[in-house]
Amino acid sequence: MDMDELFRAARRAAGAAYAPYSRFRVGAALLGESGTVYTGCNVENRSYGLTICAERTAAVKGLSEGERRFSAAAIFAPDSVEPVGPCGACRQVLSEFMAPGARVRFGGSGPGRIDTTIGELYPFDSLHDLA
Ligand code: THU
């Protein structure tokens, strides 16, 4: 499973997005350390604050199947030409289950892709000692 394949899984996942309010669809794919890929999409709600991002949907799908570590993540936002990175809440949640060096790729409908790591997206992470 390489990043291209993971990104294609995120692209497919965006097709299930429930985004009637923002009309902004997002798909995510996480590679579990077991080798299983977990995908997710954003799921909005008429009570706007209850919206769940694609990244957290994918993470919770994996975690609830017993996966505890993810080695890579891909995010696809078809309604943006430019790449869209995960929101702050998702960076925090992903950082709980990914090593700082774990790869993250995100992109939109245009050709641009950002290849980075969760440690770059969420530096100076703290509170791991609480676990
Ligand atoms: N969204 C995601 O699912 N992931 C991101 O990384 C950015 C934002 C969703 C939340 C909301 O449904 C819509 O995109 C607009 O913010």
XYZ file of N, CA, C and O and ligand atoms in Angstrom:
540
model
N 0.850 -1.207 0.000
C 0.000 0.000 0.000
C 0.880 1.250 0.000
O 1.524 1.565 0.990
N 0.894 1.954 -1.135
C 1.685 3.193 -1.166
C 0.749 4.403 -1.048
O -0.478 4.256 -0.992
N 1.333 5.574 -1.013
C 0.524 6.776 -0.793
C -0.430 7.038 -1.962
O -1.511 7.589 -1.766
N -0.040 6.646 -3.170
C -0.943 6.839 -4.318
C -2.219 6.023 -4.141
O -3.326 6.497 -4.389
N -2.028 4.791 -3.703
C -3.174 3.901 -3.498
C -4.067 4.417 -2.354
O -5.295 4.396 -2.448
N -3.414 4.863 -1.280
C -4.173 5.387 -0.136
C -4.954 6.637 -0.553
O -6.108 6.833 -0.141
N -4.332 7.457 -1.374
C -4.996 8.670 -1.848
C -6.204 8.326 -2.721
O -7.258 8.979 -2.640
N -6.068 7.285 -3.535
C -7.207 6.856 -4.353
C -8.361 6.371 -3.468
O -9.535 6.600 -3.778
N -8.023 5.720 -2.366
C -9.069 5.273 -1.421
C -9.780 6.482 -0.805
O -11.002 6.472 -0.626
N -9.018 7.531 -0.490
C -9.624 8.754 0.056
C -10.528 9.399 -0.992
O -11.616 9.897 -0.676
N -10.113 9.356 -2.239
C -10.925 9.934 -3.324
C -12.262 9.197 -3.450
O -13.323 9.811 -3.546
N -12.203 7.882 -3.383
C -13.443 7.100 -3.463
C -14.349 7.396 -2.267
O -15.568 7.504 -2.397
N -13.725 7.544 -1.089
C -14.503 7.761 0.137
C -15.273 9.075 0.089
O -16.361 9.191 0.676
N -14.738 10.069 -0.594
C -15.414 11.369 -0.679
C -16.768 11.232 -1.361
O -17.664 12.067 -1.155
N -16.952 10.185 -2.147
C -18.215 9.972 -2.849
C -19.382 9.729 -1.913
O -20.539 9.910 -2.302
N -19.102 9.328 -0.682
C -20.175 9.063 0.287
C -20.420 10.250 1.214
O -21.248 10.163 2.121
N -19.701 11.345 1.006
C -19.832 12.494 1.922
C -21.287 12.932 2.041
O -22.024 12.992 1.045
N -21.684 13.239 3.275
C -23.001 13.820 3.528
C -22.762 15.276 3.899
O -22.413 15.583 5.054
N -22.847 16.141 2.910
C -22.474 17.548 3.122
C -23.488 18.493 2.468
O -23.127 19.333 1.640
N -24.788 18.360 2.848
C -25.804 19.205 2.209
C -25.727 20.665 2.644
O -26.311 21.529 1.985
N -25.040 20.949 3.742
C -25.001 22.329 4.268
C -23.815 23.095 3.703
O -23.956 24.200 3.196
N -22.647 22.518 3.773
C -21.459 23.214 3.244
C -21.250 22.940 1.757
O -20.557 23.684 1.088
N -21.819 21.838 1.276
C -21.538 21.376 -0.096
C -20.042 21.199 -0.326
O -19.523 21.395 -1.423
N -19.356 20.838 0.742
C -17.905 20.640 0.670
C -17.616 19.200 1.103
O -17.670 18.863 2.287
N -17.377 18.359 0.110
C -17.175 16.933 0.385
C -15.707 16.644 0.705
O -14.808 17.252 0.111
N -15.505 15.718 1.626
C -14.145 15.318 1.985
C -14.111 13.804 2.159
O -15.054 13.213 2.709
N -13.044 13.194 1.691
C -12.803 11.771 1.920
C -11.453 11.586 2.588
O -10.522 12.368 2.352
N -11.352 10.574 3.427
C -10.083 10.284 4.096
C -9.832 8.781 4.085
O -10.788 7.988 4.052
N -8.574 8.414 4.101
C -8.198 7.000 4.215
C -7.004 6.901 5.160
O -6.037 7.670 5.037
N -7.109 5.984 6.101
C -6.032 5.747 7.066
C -5.530 4.329 6.894
O -6.337 3.392 6.803
N -4.234 4.181 6.861
C -3.631 2.848 6.797
C -3.329 2.381 8.211
O -2.504 2.983 8.914
N -4.036 1.344 8.642
C -3.783 0.783 9.964
C -2.504 -0.031 9.959
O -2.084 -0.546 8.917
N -1.890 -0.156 11.125
C -0.643 -0.935 11.192
C -0.869 -2.407 10.889
O 0.060 -3.109 10.521
N -2.119 -2.862 11.000
C -2.438 -4.245 10.618
C -2.411 -4.429 9.106
O -2.455 -5.553 8.612
N -2.395 -3.315 8.378
C -2.440 -3.365 6.919
C -3.809 -3.056 6.340
O -3.959 -2.882 5.137
N -4.810 -2.970 7.215
C -6.168 -2.652 6.763
C -6.307 -1.155 6.525
O -5.758 -0.342 7.285
N -7.029 -0.790 5.471
C -7.319 0.616 5.185
C -8.728 0.934 5.667
O -9.679 0.192 5.374
N -8.852 2.042 6.385
C -10.147 2.517 6.874
C -10.445 3.838 6.189
O -9.622 4.757 6.222
N -11.622 3.923 5.591
C -11.985 5.158 4.905
C -13.099 5.864 5.649
O -13.818 5.256 6.454
N -13.231 7.152 5.374
C -14.302 7.930 5.990
C -14.627 9.147 5.156
O -13.851 9.544 4.282
N -15.802 9.708 5.430
C -16.217 10.948 4.764
C -16.773 11.880 5.833
O -17.008 11.464 6.963
N -16.955 13.148 5.465
C -17.594 14.049 6.427
C -19.091 13.772 6.474
O -19.719 13.427 5.471
N -19.625 13.883 7.678
C -21.048 13.645 7.921
C -21.580 14.864 8.665
O -21.258 15.065 9.849
N -22.334 15.686 7.948
C -22.835 16.926 8.536
C -24.170 16.691 9.230
O -24.755 15.596 9.150
N -24.623 17.726 9.932
C -25.902 17.649 10.631
C -26.560 19.023 10.594
O -25.849 20.033 10.552
N -27.870 19.047 10.637
C -28.568 20.333 10.627
C -28.256 21.144 11.883
O -28.407 22.364 11.886
N -27.813 20.479 12.953
C -27.212 21.191 14.081
C -25.719 21.258 13.762
O -24.961 20.321 14.045
N -25.310 22.343 13.115
C -24.038 22.374 12.398
C -22.832 21.875 13.201
O -21.941 21.238 12.683
N -22.834 22.197 14.504
C -21.666 21.863 15.320
C -21.453 20.375 15.505
O -20.408 19.960 15.992
N -22.427 19.567 15.132
C -22.298 18.116 15.296
C -21.602 17.458 14.113
O -21.397 16.238 14.111
N -21.227 18.249 13.127
C -20.543 17.714 11.947
C -19.289 16.930 12.332
O -18.522 17.344 13.206
N -19.104 15.799 11.671
C -17.906 14.983 11.877
C -17.082 15.015 10.601
O -17.599 14.782 9.507
N -15.801 15.303 10.744
C -14.906 15.367 9.580
C -14.587 13.958 9.064
O -14.670 12.961 9.804
N -14.170 13.922 7.813
C -13.808 12.659 7.173
C -12.691 11.935 7.930
O -12.723 10.700 8.080
N -11.718 12.687 8.410
C -10.562 12.075 9.073
C -10.969 11.360 10.354
O -10.511 10.256 10.651
N -11.847 12.024 11.127
C -12.268 11.387 12.387
C -13.231 10.235 12.130
O -13.233 9.266 12.884
N -14.030 10.332 11.075
C -14.869 9.181 10.714
C -13.990 7.968 10.448
O -14.243 6.865 10.966
N -12.951 8.157 9.645
C -12.055 7.040 9.307
C -11.349 6.516 10.554
O -11.225 5.295 10.748
N -10.875 7.428 11.400
C -10.146 7.003 12.604
C -11.049 6.166 13.508
O -10.655 5.089 13.982
N -12.271 6.642 13.720
C -13.187 5.936 14.626
C -13.600 4.586 14.039
O -13.781 3.611 14.771
N -13.731 4.533 12.717
C -14.033 3.228 12.105
C -12.926 2.223 12.422
O -13.181 1.080 12.797
N -11.689 2.642 12.283
C -10.570 1.741 12.568
C -10.464 1.412 14.042
O -10.315 0.238 14.425
N -10.559 2.435 14.872
C -10.410 2.226 16.316
C -11.484 1.289 16.845
O -11.217 0.432 17.701
N -12.690 1.416 16.325
C -13.784 0.570 16.814
C -13.690 -0.854 16.298
O -14.409 -1.735 16.762
N -12.775 -1.081 15.347
C -12.482 -2.448 14.891
C -11.262 -3.011 15.623
O -10.791 -4.105 15.304
N -10.699 -2.229 16.547
C -9.561 -2.718 17.322
C -8.212 -2.203 16.869
O -7.196 -2.474 17.508
N -8.179 -1.455 15.767
C -6.916 -0.871 15.298
C -6.496 0.206 16.301
O -7.338 0.943 16.819
N -5.190 0.276 16.587
C -4.756 1.278 17.542
C -3.697 2.244 16.999
O -3.445 3.288 17.592
N -3.063 1.878 15.891
C -2.038 2.753 15.307
C -2.280 2.853 13.808
O -2.634 1.850 13.164
N -2.070 4.051 13.278
C -2.176 4.284 11.836
C -0.820 4.771 11.335
O -0.182 5.620 11.972
N -0.390 4.226 10.212
C 0.941 4.584 9.721
C 0.918 5.630 8.619
O 1.963 6.201 8.295
N -0.241 5.909 8.044
C -0.318 6.937 7.009
C -1.768 7.381 6.848
O -2.701 6.638 7.177
N -1.926 8.596 6.324
C -3.269 9.158 6.104
C -3.306 9.889 4.770
O -2.309 10.495 4.356
N -4.458 9.829 4.101
C -4.667 10.597 2.874
C -6.027 11.270 2.943
O -6.979 10.700 3.492
N -6.086 12.482 2.419
C -7.311 13.285 2.489
C -7.557 13.910 1.122
O -6.648 14.494 0.524
N -8.795 13.806 0.661
C -9.135 14.327 -0.662
C -10.365 15.227 -0.550
O -11.387 14.822 0.017
N -10.247 16.437 -1.065
C -11.334 17.422 -1.009
C -11.691 17.835 -2.442
O -11.114 18.777 -2.991
N -12.662 17.147 -3.048
C -12.958 17.395 -4.469
C -13.538 18.770 -4.757
O -13.503 19.208 -5.906
N -14.077 19.445 -3.728
C -14.703 20.744 -3.962
C -13.749 21.909 -3.755
O -14.157 23.071 -3.763
N -12.490 21.598 -3.565
C -11.445 22.619 -3.511
C -10.421 22.305 -4.598
O -10.036 21.145 -4.763
N -10.006 23.327 -5.308
C -8.936 23.110 -6.294
C -7.620 22.877 -5.558
O -6.846 21.971 -5.886
N -7.397 23.668 -4.530
C -6.158 23.559 -3.753
C -6.270 22.438 -2.716
O -7.369 22.126 -2.253
N -5.158 21.858 -2.306
C -5.179 20.847 -1.239
C -5.759 21.409 0.056
O -5.540 22.584 0.371
N -6.519 20.588 0.760
C -7.117 20.987 2.043
C -6.564 20.080 3.133
O -6.736 18.859 3.090
N -5.921 20.700 4.106
C -5.348 19.928 5.209
C -6.378 19.685 6.289
O -7.415 20.353 6.337
N -6.107 18.718 7.166
C -7.049 18.416 8.250
C -7.222 19.594 9.205
O -6.283 20.366 9.431
N -8.411 19.721 9.777
C -8.680 20.796 10.738
C -7.913 20.539 12.033
O -7.348 19.459 12.250
N -7.907 21.519 12.911
C -7.149 21.404 14.155
C -7.599 20.237 15.012
O -6.767 19.516 15.583
N -8.917 20.044 15.116
C -9.432 18.931 15.928
C -8.932 17.602 15.372
O -8.540 16.710 16.128
N -8.942 17.458 14.065
C -8.500 16.188 13.459
C -6.996 15.990 13.621
O -6.534 14.863 13.793
N -6.234 17.064 13.566
C -4.780 16.928 13.800
C -4.533 16.392 15.211
O -3.694 15.525 15.421
N -5.277 16.935 16.176
C -5.142 16.457 17.555
C -5.519 14.978 17.653
O -4.786 14.171 18.233
N -6.640 14.602 17.070
C -7.114 13.212 17.191
C -6.161 12.263 16.460
O -5.777 11.222 17.002
N -5.757 12.625 15.246
C -4.840 11.738 14.511
C -3.529 11.576 15.263
O -2.934 10.495 15.275
N -3.066 12.660 15.905
C -1.769 12.598 16.593
C -1.789 11.609 17.756
O -0.745 11.127 18.187
N -2.968 11.313 18.256
C -3.094 10.339 19.353
C -2.706 8.932 18.886
O -2.210 8.137 19.671
N -2.923 8.654 17.593
C -2.797 7.292 17.080
C -1.766 7.148 15.974
O -1.700 6.106 15.327
N -0.966 8.201 15.732
C 0.054 8.149 14.681
C 1.380 8.635 15.246
O 1.418 9.582 16.043
N 2.450 8.018 14.815
C 3.786 8.492 15.191
C 4.030 9.826 14.503
O 3.496 10.079 13.410
N 4.850 10.682 15.114
C 5.087 12.003 14.500
C 5.568 11.918 13.049
O 5.240 12.782 12.237
N 6.287 10.865 12.717
C 6.819 10.742 11.363
C 5.867 10.104 10.360
O 6.221 9.932 9.184
N 4.674 9.755 10.803
C 3.716 9.087 9.901
C 3.318 10.033 8.764
O 3.057 11.214 8.982
N 3.245 9.485 7.567
C 3.010 10.316 6.387
C 1.547 10.726 6.235
O 0.642 9.949 6.534
N 1.366 11.946 5.766
C 0.035 12.480 5.472
C 0.098 13.145 4.098
O 0.992 13.944 3.836
N -0.849 12.776 3.227
C -0.957 13.434 1.909
C -2.344 14.027 1.770
O -3.329 13.388 2.128
N -2.425 15.274 1.287
C -3.749 15.823 0.993
C -3.752 16.587 -0.314
O -2.734 17.104 -0.760
N -4.955 16.584 -0.927
C -5.093 17.226 -2.221
C -6.538 17.574 -2.514
O -7.456 17.107 -1.837
N -6.711 18.431 -3.534
C -8.034 18.804 -4.012
C -8.198 18.370 -5.452
O -7.489 17.467 -5.924
N -9.124 19.043 -6.146
C -9.414 18.629 -7.527
C -8.298 19.012 -8.501
O -8.200 18.448 -9.588
N -7.476 19.984 -8.109
C -6.346 20.374 -8.953
C -5.189 19.402 -8.810
O -5.284 18.414 -8.074
N -4.093 19.689 -9.490
C -2.972 18.747 -9.487
C -2.096 18.811 -8.220
O -1.295 17.905 -7.989
N -2.281 19.852 -7.396
C -1.408 20.028 -6.228
C -1.613 18.970 -5.167
O -2.745 18.582 -4.865
N -0.520 18.498 -4.618
C -0.571 17.549 -3.504
C 0.418 18.018 -2.451
O 1.533 18.441 -2.782
N 0.011 17.918 -1.176
C 0.925 18.206 -0.077
C 1.295 16.878 0.562
O 0.419 16.109 0.965
N 2.587 16.618 0.648
C 3.092 15.428 1.344
C 3.828 15.893 2.579
O 4.822 16.603 2.486
N 3.317 15.487 3.744
C 3.905 15.942 4.991
C 3.787 14.819 6.024
O 3.572 13.663 5.664
N 3.944 15.162 7.288
C 3.807 14.183 8.374
C 2.881 14.760 9.441
O 2.672 15.979 9.505
N 2.369 13.892 10.296
C 1.497 14.390 11.356
C 2.305 15.271 12.322
O 1.788 16.243 12.873
N 3.582 14.975 12.493
C 4.421 15.810 13.355
C 4.605 17.223 12.811
O 4.727 18.178 13.580
N 4.613 17.348 11.488
C 4.698 18.686 10.872
C 3.374 19.430 11.033
O 3.346 20.645 11.241
N 2.287 18.680 10.907
C 0.961 19.308 10.988
C 0.580 19.656 12.426
O -0.228 20.544 12.650
N 1.164 18.921 13.368
C 0.785 19.115 14.772
C 2.042 19.081 15.638
O 2.277 18.122 16.368
N 2.851 20.127 15.539
C 4.126 20.155 16.264
C 3.922 20.469 17.753
O 2.841 20.891 18.156
N 4.932 20.261 18.514
C 4.918 20.538 19.961
C 3.747 19.832 20.630
O 3.054 20.384 21.479
N 3.486 18.609 20.191
C 2.391 17.811 20.741
C 2.682 17.538 22.218
O 3.831 17.423 22.626
N 1.640 17.444 23.006
C 1.831 17.276 24.447
C 0.782 16.335 25.012
O -0.108 15.879 24.299
N 0.901 16.068 26.272
C -0.082 15.297 27.055
C -0.069 13.792 26.765
O -0.938 13.087 27.260
N 0.917 13.307 25.999
C 0.958 11.858 25.746
C 1.174 11.067 27.036
O 0.794 9.912 27.120
N 1.787 11.720 28.043
C 2.057 11.010 29.287
C 0.776 10.654 30.052
O 0.815 9.867 30.988
N -0.343 11.221 29.649
C -1.597 10.925 30.347
C -2.116 9.528 30.038
O -2.923 8.982 30.790
N -1.688 8.961 28.926
C -2.227 7.653 28.506
C -1.750 6.536 29.427
O -0.626 6.562 29.891
N -14.027 18.859 6.653
C -13.503 17.603 6.724
O -14.224 16.603 6.707
N -12.164 17.476 6.812
C -11.286 18.505 6.694
O -10.089 18.289 6.734
C -11.781 19.884 6.534
C -13.236 20.056 6.716
C -15.479 18.995 6.473
C -16.259 19.523 7.645
C -17.460 20.122 6.961
O -18.413 19.088 6.710
C -16.937 20.583 5.619
O -15.719 19.888 5.412
C -16.687 22.083 5.534
O -15.871 22.511 6.566
